[in-house]
Amino acid sequence: MKIIYECSQSKSVKWITAIFILAMVLGVLTEMYYVSKGMNVTGAIVVSAVLIAACLSCFLIFPMYIIADDEGIGIRTLLRTIRIPYESIDHIERVSEDKPLLGAANTIRLLGVGGVFGYIGWFRTKGIGTYRSYVTNAKRSFLIYRTKGMPIAISVNEPDEFMPYYLKGGAR
């Protein structure tokens, strides 16, 4: 059986995303203004391309939904689906609210996005170590510990429905 869990963004992620997109649009408009005033066109095209590429890359890798089926768990992005077979899952833990996964004091972003469309990339936290994150709402997140490889953090809209599916045998 295939169950789809949506990954809605928290309010803070929505605000960060809106501010980021606004800044990118203002940056491109500013470049257009300076080109009209005689600035080097090649430089403006390069800067605008970098701004657009940054926005597009964030959009392509954010998690839209989580798929749980008989083979494993999938993280669906616009670019691809990341599959985690049940055989490679050691256990899954719900992240507690008193010890948040993506708290500013205890988390270091090694590579990735810190709030635009979600928290996506490689992060390091004391106690957990390095992990991959596909989190859009830190208060509704899980850590998937694998037998080989680094843990993966995900978030779903209905965390109370996701965990029972795994524990009832969706896992094995």
mmCIF file of N, CA, C and O in Angstrom, residues 81-118:
data_model
loop_
_atom_site.group_PDB
_atom_site.id
_atom_site.type_symbol
_atom_site.label_atom_id
_atom_site.label_comp_id
_atom_site.label_asym_id
_atom_site.label_seq_id
_atom_site.Cartn_x
_atom_site.Cartn_y
_atom_site.Cartn_z
ATOM 1 N N THR A 81 13.210 11.502 -6.857
ATOM 2 C CA THR A 81 12.731 10.859 -5.640
ATOM 3 C C THR A 81 13.896 10.142 -4.984
ATOM 4 O O THR A 81 14.550 9.314 -5.618
ATOM 5 N N ILE A 82 14.166 10.468 -3.733
ATOM 6 C CA ILE A 82 15.224 9.807 -2.976
ATOM 7 C C ILE A 82 14.589 8.625 -2.261
ATOM 8 O O ILE A 82 13.682 8.806 -1.453
ATOM 9 N N ARG A 83 15.027 7.409 -2.565
ATOM 10 C CA ARG A 83 14.442 6.194 -1.989
ATOM 11 C C ARG A 83 15.294 5.690 -0.827
ATOM 12 O O ARG A 83 16.517 5.655 -0.910
ATOM 13 N N ILE A 84 14.605 5.287 0.248
ATOM 14 C CA ILE A 84 15.264 4.671 1.400
ATOM 15 C C ILE A 84 14.567 3.335 1.625
ATOM 16 O O ILE A 84 13.461 3.286 2.173
ATOM 17 N N PRO A 85 15.172 2.225 1.185
ATOM 18 C CA PRO A 85 14.534 0.919 1.386
ATOM 19 C C PRO A 85 14.463 0.564 2.867
ATOM 20 O O PRO A 85 15.348 0.938 3.646
ATOM 21 N N TYR A 86 13.418 -0.169 3.254
ATOM 22 C CA TYR A 86 13.247 -0.539 4.659
ATOM 23 C C TYR A 86 14.415 -1.378 5.171
ATOM 24 O O TYR A 86 14.758 -1.306 6.345
ATOM 25 N N GLU A 87 15.042 -2.173 4.295
ATOM 26 C CA GLU A 87 16.165 -3.005 4.732
ATOM 27 C C GLU A 87 17.330 -2.162 5.227
ATOM 28 O O GLU A 87 18.115 -2.615 6.048
ATOM 29 N N SER A 88 17.459 -0.947 4.701
ATOM 30 C CA SER A 88 18.586 -0.099 5.103
ATOM 31 C C SER A 88 18.250 0.804 6.292
ATOM 32 O O SER A 88 19.115 1.543 6.755
ATOM 33 N N ILE A 89 17.009 0.742 6.798
ATOM 34 C CA ILE A 89 16.613 1.577 7.942
ATOM 35 C C ILE A 89 16.848 0.815 9.237
ATOM 36 O O ILE A 89 16.337 -0.289 9.420
ATOM 37 N N ASP A 90 17.640 1.402 10.119
ATOM 38 C CA ASP A 90 17.863 0.813 11.439
ATOM 39 C C ASP A 90 16.682 1.140 12.347
ATOM 40 O O ASP A 90 16.068 0.247 12.909
ATOM 41 N N HIS A 91 16.368 2.416 12.485
ATOM 42 C CA HIS A 91 15.184 2.847 13.233
ATOM 43 C C HIS A 91 14.855 4.295 12.885
ATOM 44 O O HIS A 91 15.662 5.003 12.298
ATOM 45 N N ILE A 92 13.631 4.707 13.255
ATOM 46 C CA ILE A 92 13.171 6.072 13.011
ATOM 47 C C ILE A 92 12.799 6.683 14.352
ATOM 48 O O ILE A 92 12.114 6.049 15.159
ATOM 49 N N GLU A 93 13.230 7.914 14.578
ATOM 50 C CA GLU A 93 12.911 8.627 15.814
ATOM 51 C C GLU A 93 12.200 9.924 15.494
ATOM 52 O O GLU A 93 12.573 10.627 14.559
ATOM 53 N N ARG A 94 11.202 10.234 16.285
ATOM 54 C CA ARG A 94 10.555 11.539 16.188
ATOM 55 C C ARG A 94 11.409 12.539 16.934
ATOM 56 O O ARG A 94 11.878 12.284 18.039
ATOM 57 N N VAL A 95 11.647 13.680 16.337
ATOM 58 C CA VAL A 95 12.451 14.719 16.970
ATOM 59 C C VAL A 95 11.585 15.433 17.993
ATOM 60 O O VAL A 95 10.491 15.896 17.676
ATOM 61 N N SER A 96 12.061 15.491 19.228
ATOM 62 C CA SER A 96 11.277 16.108 20.295
ATOM 63 C C SER A 96 11.343 17.621 20.201
ATOM 64 O O SER A 96 12.332 18.185 19.737
ATOM 65 N N GLU A 97 10.277 18.271 20.661
ATOM 66 C CA GLU A 97 10.213 19.730 20.593
ATOM 67 C C GLU A 97 11.128 20.405 21.600
ATOM 68 O O GLU A 97 11.548 21.536 21.395
ATOM 69 N N ASP A 98 11.453 19.725 22.707
ATOM 70 C CA ASP A 98 12.338 20.336 23.693
ATOM 71 C C ASP A 98 13.807 20.297 23.232
ATOM 72 O O ASP A 98 14.638 21.039 23.727
ATOM 73 N N LYS A 99 14.123 19.436 22.276
ATOM 74 C CA LYS A 99 15.468 19.339 21.721
ATOM 75 C C LYS A 99 15.376 19.399 20.204
ATOM 76 O O LYS A 99 15.460 18.399 19.512
ATOM 77 N N PRO A 100 15.163 20.600 19.644
ATOM 78 C CA PRO A 100 14.927 20.704 18.202
ATOM 79 C C PRO A 100 16.151 20.306 17.386
ATOM 80 O O PRO A 100 17.287 20.485 17.800
ATOM 81 N N LEU A 101 15.869 19.769 16.224
ATOM 82 C CA LEU A 101 16.908 19.300 15.319
ATOM 83 C C LEU A 101 17.653 20.461 14.682
ATOM 84 O O LEU A 101 18.857 20.424 14.504
ATOM 85 N N LEU A 102 16.940 21.506 14.329
ATOM 86 C CA LEU A 102 17.530 22.614 13.587
ATOM 87 C C LEU A 102 17.604 23.892 14.414
ATOM 88 O O LEU A 102 17.408 24.982 13.913
ATOM 89 N N GLY A 103 17.872 23.765 15.699
ATOM 90 C CA GLY A 103 18.025 24.938 16.551
ATOM 91 C C GLY A 103 19.289 25.690 16.200
ATOM 92 O O GLY A 103 20.312 25.108 15.861
ATOM 93 N N ALA A 104 19.235 26.990 16.272
ATOM 94 C CA ALA A 104 20.372 27.822 15.854
ATOM 95 C C ALA A 104 21.610 27.594 16.730
ATOM 96 O O ALA A 104 22.727 27.712 16.268
ATOM 97 N N ALA A 105 21.414 27.242 17.999
ATOM 98 C CA ALA A 105 22.541 27.124 18.914
ATOM 99 C C ALA A 105 23.328 25.832 18.727
ATOM 100 O O ALA A 105 24.526 25.801 18.967
ATOM 101 N N ASN A 106 22.678 24.769 18.282
ATOM 102 C CA ASN A 106 23.371 23.489 18.267
ATOM 103 C C ASN A 106 23.525 22.869 16.876
ATOM 104 O O ASN A 106 23.935 21.733 16.763
ATOM 105 N N THR A 107 23.204 23.586 15.820
ATOM 106 C CA THR A 107 23.262 23.020 14.477
ATOM 107 C C THR A 107 24.167 23.855 13.578
ATOM 108 O O THR A 107 24.099 25.076 13.579
ATOM 109 N N ILE A 108 24.978 23.151 12.804
ATOM 110 C CA ILE A 108 25.852 23.798 11.829
ATOM 111 C C ILE A 108 25.436 23.309 10.446
ATOM 112 O O ILE A 108 25.333 22.106 10.217
ATOM 113 N N ARG A 109 25.205 24.234 9.537
ATOM 114 C CA ARG A 109 24.898 23.869 8.154
ATOM 115 C C ARG A 109 26.218 23.710 7.417
ATOM 116 O O ARG A 109 26.982 24.654 7.263
ATOM 117 N N LEU A 110 26.497 22.509 6.951
ATOM 118 C CA LEU A 110 27.736 22.240 6.234
ATOM 119 C C LEU A 110 27.607 22.615 4.761
ATOM 120 O O LEU A 110 28.520 23.180 4.175
ATOM 121 N N LEU A 111 26.482 22.247 4.160
ATOM 122 C CA LEU A 111 26.230 22.542 2.759
ATOM 123 C C LEU A 111 24.735 22.465 2.539
ATOM 124 O O LEU A 111 24.111 21.472 2.892
ATOM 125 N N GLY A 112 24.144 23.501 1.990
ATOM 126 C CA GLY A 112 22.716 23.446 1.712
ATOM 127 C C GLY A 112 22.016 24.759 1.962
ATOM 128 O O GLY A 112 22.629 25.818 2.017
ATOM 129 N N VAL A 113 20.721 24.641 2.132
ATOM 130 C CA VAL A 113 19.828 25.786 2.254
ATOM 131 C C VAL A 113 19.283 25.825 3.677
ATOM 132 O O VAL A 113 18.785 24.823 4.174
ATOM 133 N N GLY A 114 19.335 26.972 4.300
ATOM 134 C CA GLY A 114 18.877 27.107 5.676
ATOM 135 C C GLY A 114 17.613 27.914 5.804
ATOM 136 O O GLY A 114 17.611 28.958 6.442
ATOM 137 N N GLY A 115 16.526 27.486 5.196
ATOM 138 C CA GLY A 115 15.249 28.145 5.378
ATOM 139 C C GLY A 115 14.499 28.485 4.114
ATOM 140 O O GLY A 115 13.304 28.707 4.159
ATOM 141 N N VAL A 116 15.162 28.550 2.972
ATOM 142 C CA VAL A 116 14.477 28.869 1.719
ATOM 143 C C VAL A 116 13.856 27.581 1.193
ATOM 144 O O VAL A 116 14.566 26.658 0.820
ATOM 145 N N PHE A 117 12.545 27.497 1.215
ATOM 146 C CA PHE A 117 11.756 26.312 0.866
ATOM 147 C C PHE A 117 11.951 25.183 1.872
ATOM 148 O O PHE A 117 11.384 24.118 1.721
ATOM 149 N N GLY A 118 12.759 25.362 2.877
ATOM 150 C CA GLY A 118 12.999 24.339 3.889
ATOM 151 C C GLY A 118 14.462 24.331 4.296
ATOM 152 O O GLY A 118 15.259 25.174 3.889
#
